[in-house]
Amino acid sequence: MSRHRIGPSDLPRHPGVSGWVAMLPPRTPAPALAGAIRADIAVIGAGLAGLAAARRLAQIDPGLRVAVLEAGIVGDGPAGRNSGFIIDLPHEVSSEDYGGAALQKSRDRITLQRRAVDFAVDLARERGWPREVLDLCGRYNVAMTPEGDRHIRDYAAKLDELGEPYRLLDRAGIADVTGSQAFSSAIHMPGTAIVQPAAYIRGLADTLGGNVTLYEGSPAMALEPRGTAWLVRTPAGSVEAGRIILANNGHAERFGFFRGRLLHVYTYASMTETFSPNSLGGMRDWAATPASPMGTTLRRVSGPRGDRLLVRSRYTYNPGMNVGAGTLRRAGHQHDRKFAHRFPGLADLRMEYRWGGAMALTWNSVPAWGEVEKGIFAACGCNGVGATNATASGLAAAEQMLDVPTELTRIYRGFATPQRLPPQPFTLIGAKTTLALRERRAGIE
């Protein structure tokens, strides 16, 4: 009989302190699972994919009993550690994204990503959340070099083909937004939703309702077949469920799924202490991704006690899903250099928070999605752009599980399966070399 078990050392570990979480009051978590319960569906993971799946399951069939198991506290994991972009258009502007791709493939990607945006926006409107939690303000893609400027122009040309709206900005135009003279050009796409990721994921968790029950501090430690159902064991209880949605991204590999097919990569962010809005010109709230795929993401966030700036860059391959203090410290040094380059007038501003967040990539950039064993559906392998792809993956898994055909399930069913990685040490060498080369190619971007 098939059994999937993990040990205590396999549970998620999150490096550093997320500034998004630290900016919020402490969370009062839902009670941990204690004792044996039954459910129609168990969702493992209360991140973006798992909570989107749970909410969608309840929308489709409000009578379903759904148990959501979260190893830690909602918001403390990767969902509360990303940069907060739920994007409707492809994230990167390099020719790698679009060169030679059929327009239909691009439109399918946009359809997928817009389902995630619509899900978030509908939720925010339903709950009456303020713009500090979700702001449908769009995003800027910024360049600092002639190559970056060329990427911006190429991207605009592709958006023309797709009939998508945008606005180009010259050096003066993007300086009016960011208060920085470092950027040479930019493009603004209006359809991106910008969220405070920790506040958003907490809010989503607290609005599940119906027959959906969330258990925090309840890691799944074992999956065991029980007749036609599955038994999910936690440290203090168990759930017997007919079906499971596995929404724990890279940690699916700990249970034996997608083994040798997931690349475990971490990215890093730093957030400044508050500063007087008068210290920096431009708008008080904006969000920008880099022209180069491996460049630097930036956000300015206003608050009642002042503003903060976020810097995100640096990628490392960590197959053991563990990041040491030295890695986080080195990423922080890079952030400090990039921050000083972009905002020299604030170069003495202290970084109050530094943290890392996990991603799971596949060799052929497809999701780790679908029925992986009878009754177990995966919504994993988000390949970056986690707030968008994880949400869409969870929605698609719920719809596929309940036989609800949608454009989203059509797109997900069309993805290839994740390719097997080369044997070690070739994967280790190849992944680290590729990340280093791409970061070097990004240069100052």
XYZ file of C-alpha atoms in Angstrom:
445
model
C 0.000 0.000 0.000
C 1.201 3.488 -0.856
C 2.268 5.634 2.093
C 3.770 9.106 2.123
C 5.482 10.290 5.298
C 7.749 13.135 6.345
C 9.693 13.844 9.525
C 9.891 16.952 11.703
C 13.072 18.101 9.920
C 11.119 18.218 6.647
C 8.698 20.919 7.814
C 8.928 24.383 6.217
C 11.508 26.830 7.517
C 11.397 30.502 6.571
C 14.525 32.686 6.686
C 14.370 36.135 8.232
C 11.422 38.263 9.308
C 8.962 39.336 6.627
C 8.379 43.062 6.794
C 4.818 42.531 5.578
C 4.042 40.357 8.593
C 5.908 42.616 11.006
C 3.835 45.615 9.887
C 0.630 43.874 11.037
C -0.666 43.120 14.542
C 0.157 39.572 15.706
C -2.216 36.995 14.281
C -4.443 34.887 16.491
C -4.236 31.570 14.650
C -7.066 29.133 14.151
C -6.891 26.177 16.549
C -4.687 23.246 15.627
C -6.310 19.977 14.664
C -6.817 17.745 17.702
C -8.350 14.312 17.352
C -9.771 12.455 14.376
C -12.192 14.131 11.959
C -13.736 13.356 8.596
C -14.034 15.625 5.583
C -14.941 15.343 1.941
C -11.723 17.076 0.879
C -8.509 17.874 2.730
C -6.387 20.761 1.488
C -2.747 20.619 2.538
C -1.295 24.113 2.703
C -3.004 27.427 3.512
C -1.019 29.560 1.127
C -2.300 31.207 -2.020
C -2.997 27.947 -3.861
C -4.592 26.117 -0.944
C -6.859 28.956 0.169
C -7.905 29.758 -3.401
C -8.761 26.082 -3.873
C -10.732 25.941 -0.616
C -12.743 29.053 -1.435
C -13.479 27.794 -4.945
C -14.571 24.377 -3.650
C -17.066 26.079 -1.328
C -18.353 28.271 -4.170
C -18.971 25.260 -6.400
C -20.516 23.062 -3.704
C -21.290 24.810 -0.403
C -22.208 21.474 1.161
C -18.699 20.046 0.913
C -16.843 19.552 4.174
C -13.337 20.912 3.553
C -10.468 20.764 6.060
C -7.480 23.046 5.381
C -4.238 22.085 7.125
C -1.514 24.680 7.562
C 1.860 23.694 9.010
C 2.530 27.084 10.553
C 0.596 30.340 10.884
C -1.158 31.811 7.871
C 0.958 34.565 6.341
C 4.268 33.461 7.823
C 5.123 31.294 4.791
C 5.895 32.211 1.178
C 2.435 33.735 0.618
C 3.267 36.484 3.127
C 6.821 36.884 1.844
C 6.347 37.749 -1.831
C 6.336 41.244 -3.295
C 2.562 41.455 -3.668
C 2.100 41.592 -7.445
C -0.956 39.729 -8.791
C -0.226 40.393 -12.434
C -2.476 40.068 -15.464
C 0.224 40.228 -18.131
C 3.415 38.137 -18.337
C 5.948 39.255 -15.775
C 9.095 39.363 -17.873
C 9.764 41.615 -20.846
C 12.673 39.775 -22.449
C 12.338 38.180 -25.867
C 12.493 34.793 -24.126
C 8.896 35.307 -23.048
C 7.450 36.184 -26.397
C 9.890 35.400 -29.186
C 8.278 32.928 -31.580
C 5.326 32.221 -29.292
C 1.909 32.020 -30.889
C -0.522 34.751 -29.969
C -2.909 32.112 -28.658
C -0.297 30.893 -26.203
C 0.153 34.454 -24.947
C -3.604 34.935 -24.691
C -3.944 31.703 -22.727
C -1.316 32.914 -20.288
C -3.171 36.212 -19.888
C -6.464 34.346 -19.346
C -4.804 32.271 -16.624
C -3.324 35.288 -14.885
C -6.498 37.348 -15.111
C -8.429 34.625 -13.301
C -6.075 35.202 -10.371
C -6.516 38.985 -10.523
C -10.303 38.690 -10.789
C -10.384 36.294 -7.839
C -8.461 38.742 -5.653
C -10.369 41.831 -6.768
C -13.760 40.146 -6.285
C -12.723 39.079 -2.785
C -11.537 42.574 -1.863
C -14.762 44.154 -3.112
C -16.900 41.564 -1.336
C -15.138 42.208 1.972
C -14.748 45.965 1.534
C -10.980 45.868 1.978
C -9.126 49.198 1.783
C -6.543 49.923 -0.873
C -3.824 49.251 1.708
C -4.727 45.557 1.331
C -5.454 45.491 -2.413
C -4.964 48.277 -4.916
C -5.869 47.773 -8.590
C -3.291 50.370 -9.597
C -1.221 48.459 -12.136
C 2.524 48.006 -12.204
C 5.503 49.690 -13.788
C 8.243 47.815 -15.583
C 11.414 49.897 -15.355
C 14.688 49.987 -17.260
C 18.096 51.398 -16.366
C 20.187 50.500 -19.424
C 19.912 50.657 -23.246
C 19.236 46.921 -23.258
C 16.460 47.433 -20.726
C 15.011 50.224 -22.862
C 15.006 47.843 -25.827
C 13.145 45.228 -23.783
C 10.533 47.832 -22.885
C 10.008 48.734 -26.550
C 9.828 45.067 -27.583
C 7.286 44.408 -24.868
C 5.154 47.356 -25.991
C 5.185 46.026 -29.554
C 3.951 42.634 -28.371
C 1.178 44.282 -26.333
C 0.136 46.105 -29.506
C -0.221 42.726 -31.239
C -2.319 41.462 -28.349
C -4.443 44.600 -28.210
C -3.497 45.263 -24.582
C -3.379 48.791 -23.106
C -0.203 50.317 -21.726
C 1.545 53.629 -21.207
C 5.194 54.346 -22.003
C 7.211 56.692 -19.782
C 10.510 58.402 -20.529
C 13.177 59.204 -17.958
C 11.334 62.260 -16.658
C 8.010 60.416 -16.554
C 9.242 57.519 -14.438
C 11.172 59.945 -12.199
C 7.857 61.675 -11.467
C 6.556 58.302 -10.253
C 9.550 56.972 -8.306
C 11.347 60.127 -7.248
C 14.537 58.563 -8.682
C 16.690 59.652 -11.608
C 18.130 56.140 -11.991
C 15.570 54.833 -14.485
C 15.807 55.505 -18.202
C 12.329 54.378 -19.292
C 9.310 52.415 -18.143
C 6.011 50.936 -19.219
C 2.857 50.923 -17.107
C 0.309 48.082 -17.334
C -2.975 48.986 -15.626
C -4.377 45.519 -14.861
C -2.089 44.366 -12.047
C -3.467 44.188 -8.513
C -0.977 45.165 -5.820
C -1.531 43.638 -2.380
C -0.051 43.773 1.087
C 0.640 40.038 0.834
C 0.458 39.131 4.528
C -2.741 41.138 5.049
C -4.258 39.691 1.891
C -3.551 36.033 2.708
C -4.740 36.481 6.299
C -7.918 38.110 5.042
C -8.502 35.292 2.575
C -8.040 32.713 5.330
C -10.532 34.501 7.568
C -13.266 34.639 4.908
C -13.549 30.966 3.976
C -16.770 30.341 5.907
C -19.332 27.673 5.143
C -18.196 24.115 5.698
C -14.504 25.025 5.273
C -12.464 24.702 8.468
C -8.896 25.954 8.786
C -6.420 24.320 11.179
C -3.175 26.228 11.772
C -0.123 24.709 13.403
C -1.241 21.391 11.892
C 1.362 20.045 9.447
C 0.479 16.988 7.414
C 2.999 14.353 8.473
C 1.663 11.304 6.627
C -0.762 10.412 3.847
C -2.102 6.885 4.084
C -4.714 5.122 1.918
C -7.824 4.166 3.841
C -10.021 2.062 1.551
C -11.225 4.418 -1.183
C -10.237 7.445 0.925
C -7.071 8.936 2.420
C -5.993 9.475 5.996
C -3.927 12.611 6.620
C -2.071 12.465 9.930
C -0.980 15.562 11.846
C 0.969 15.708 15.141
C -2.208 15.739 17.243
C -4.941 14.480 14.942
C -6.011 13.094 11.592
C -8.383 13.811 8.725
C -10.054 11.043 6.753
C -11.019 12.504 3.384
C -12.141 11.135 0.063
C -9.832 13.490 -1.828
C -6.816 15.709 -1.196
C -5.542 18.902 -2.778
C -1.790 19.110 -2.299
C -1.042 22.846 -2.201
C 2.337 22.914 -0.469
C 4.429 23.821 -3.541
C 8.003 22.510 -3.252
C 7.204 20.506 -0.134
C 5.119 18.141 -2.279
C 8.459 16.513 -3.058
C 8.873 15.647 0.635
C 5.903 13.307 0.255
C 7.412 11.694 -2.836
C 5.485 13.591 -5.497
C 7.386 15.173 -8.420
C 10.600 13.771 -6.980
C 13.549 14.866 -9.095
C 11.348 17.328 -11.016
C 11.322 20.441 -8.811
C 14.023 23.086 -8.452
C 13.956 24.711 -5.013
C 14.931 28.362 -5.385
C 14.814 31.187 -2.846
C 14.531 34.874 -3.526
C 15.196 37.666 -1.019
C 13.836 41.042 0.020
C 14.743 43.905 2.315
C 12.438 46.639 3.607
C 13.500 49.982 4.996
C 12.515 51.593 8.228
C 9.904 54.313 7.852
C 10.996 57.653 6.433
C 9.345 61.034 5.975
C 7.439 61.237 2.670
C 9.125 64.600 2.104
C 12.497 62.824 1.875
C 11.674 61.392 -1.553
C 9.707 62.892 -4.409
C 7.318 61.043 -6.672
C 4.204 59.079 -5.779
C 3.838 57.585 -2.307
C 2.587 54.191 -3.518
C 3.933 52.412 -6.572
C 5.235 48.993 -7.567
C 7.832 48.218 -10.224
C 9.274 45.081 -11.734
C 12.596 45.086 -13.626
C 13.095 45.053 -17.382
C 15.591 42.228 -16.939
C 13.975 39.022 -15.628
C 16.596 38.633 -12.893
C 16.709 42.304 -11.986
C 15.420 44.225 -8.979
C 11.796 44.603 -7.908
C 10.851 47.755 -5.992
C 7.841 48.992 -4.042
C 7.080 52.156 -2.131
C 4.467 51.707 0.574
C 2.884 54.616 2.415
C 1.762 54.405 6.025
C 0.491 56.589 8.851
C 3.964 56.780 10.437
C 5.824 57.313 7.161
C 6.773 55.450 4.017
C 8.888 52.360 3.358
C 10.739 51.039 0.329
C 11.091 47.364 -0.536
C 13.948 45.938 -2.592
C 13.812 42.375 -3.906
C 16.574 40.652 -5.830
C 19.006 37.728 -5.606
C 18.178 34.075 -6.267
C 19.789 30.970 -4.795
C 19.319 27.262 -5.440
C 18.695 25.411 -2.170
C 17.771 21.764 -2.812
C 17.529 21.104 0.936
C 14.924 23.901 1.289
C 16.996 25.552 3.989
C 18.726 28.952 3.905
C 21.538 29.916 6.255
C 22.111 33.263 7.899
C 25.121 33.926 5.676
C 23.065 33.614 2.490
C 20.483 36.061 3.809
C 23.234 38.456 4.890
C 24.899 38.381 1.446
C 21.577 39.021 -0.256
C 21.092 41.986 2.050
C 24.454 43.458 1.032
C 23.347 43.283 -2.600
C 20.069 44.984 -1.732
C 21.937 47.791 0.017
C 24.079 48.429 -3.075
C 21.102 48.441 -5.415
C 19.104 50.658 -3.093
C 21.911 53.210 -2.847
C 22.246 53.241 -6.640
C 18.554 54.000 -7.111
C 17.977 56.284 -4.129
C 21.303 57.969 -3.299
C 19.554 60.606 -1.207
C 18.324 57.838 1.117
C 21.503 55.746 1.130
C 21.820 56.031 4.918
C 18.308 54.704 5.500
C 18.426 51.508 7.559
C 16.893 48.254 6.337
C 14.606 47.151 9.167
C 13.604 43.745 7.795
C 15.290 41.152 5.603
C 13.818 37.819 4.555
C 13.754 35.044 2.011
C 10.937 33.118 0.391
C 10.824 29.755 -1.344
C 9.812 29.031 -4.928
C 9.460 25.726 -6.763
C 10.458 25.752 -10.428
C 10.302 23.074 -13.086
C 12.880 22.502 -15.805
C 10.345 23.166 -18.583
C 8.532 25.978 -16.707
C 5.204 24.157 -16.395
C 3.160 23.750 -13.206
C 3.296 20.601 -11.114
C -0.447 20.182 -11.381
C -3.137 17.549 -11.761
C -4.081 14.194 -10.278
C -0.828 12.640 -9.109
C -2.353 9.617 -7.401
C -5.943 8.416 -7.193
C -7.781 11.094 -5.229
C -4.749 13.403 -4.784
C -4.649 16.565 -6.900
C -1.568 18.820 -6.927
C -1.453 22.594 -7.271
C 2.304 23.119 -6.998
C 5.386 24.215 -8.938
C 4.410 27.831 -9.502
C 7.641 28.870 -11.302
C 7.773 32.284 -9.671
C 5.089 34.991 -9.989
C 3.677 33.118 -7.024
C 0.759 35.356 -6.086
C -0.619 34.908 -9.589
C 0.328 31.374 -10.560
C -0.391 29.820 -7.165
C -3.863 31.355 -7.064
C -4.682 30.181 -10.575
C -3.284 26.717 -9.865
C -5.481 26.342 -6.781
C -8.593 27.496 -8.627
C -7.901 25.099 -11.484
C -7.298 22.168 -9.116
C -10.636 22.756 -7.386
C -12.505 22.989 -10.682
C -10.797 19.939 -12.119
C -11.469 17.898 -8.966
C -15.196 18.714 -9.086
C -15.471 18.247 -12.877
C -16.279 21.891 -13.591
C -14.861 22.636 -17.064
C -13.563 26.198 -17.464
C -11.090 28.021 -19.639
C -8.669 27.733 -16.754
C -8.884 23.938 -16.551
C -8.517 23.759 -20.339
C -5.278 25.713 -20.112
C -3.913 23.659 -17.215
C -4.776 20.363 -18.877
C -2.785 21.550 -21.892
C 0.460 21.928 -19.947
C 3.125 19.258 -20.333
C 4.259 17.324 -17.283
C 7.346 18.581 -15.423
C 10.542 17.227 -16.933
C 12.911 15.134 -14.878
C 15.986 17.019 -13.724
C 19.483 15.815 -14.562
C 21.080 13.659 -11.856
C 23.136 15.311 -9.132
C 25.596 16.942 -9.120
C 24.665 18.134 -12.614
C 21.436 19.787 -11.444
C 23.277 21.575 -8.632
C 26.012 22.823 -10.954
C 23.599 23.739 -13.736
C 21.121 25.553 -11.508
C 23.752 27.607 -9.695
C 25.546 28.455 -12.947
C 22.319 29.469 -14.686
C 21.220 31.704 -11.816
C 24.645 33.334 -11.642
C 24.757 33.975 -15.400
C 21.269 35.445 -15.476
C 21.988 37.713 -12.529
C 25.200 38.839 -14.200
C 23.291 39.509 -17.418
C 20.791 41.629 -15.480
C 23.654 43.857 -14.325
C 22.409 47.011 -12.642
C 18.788 46.433 -13.675
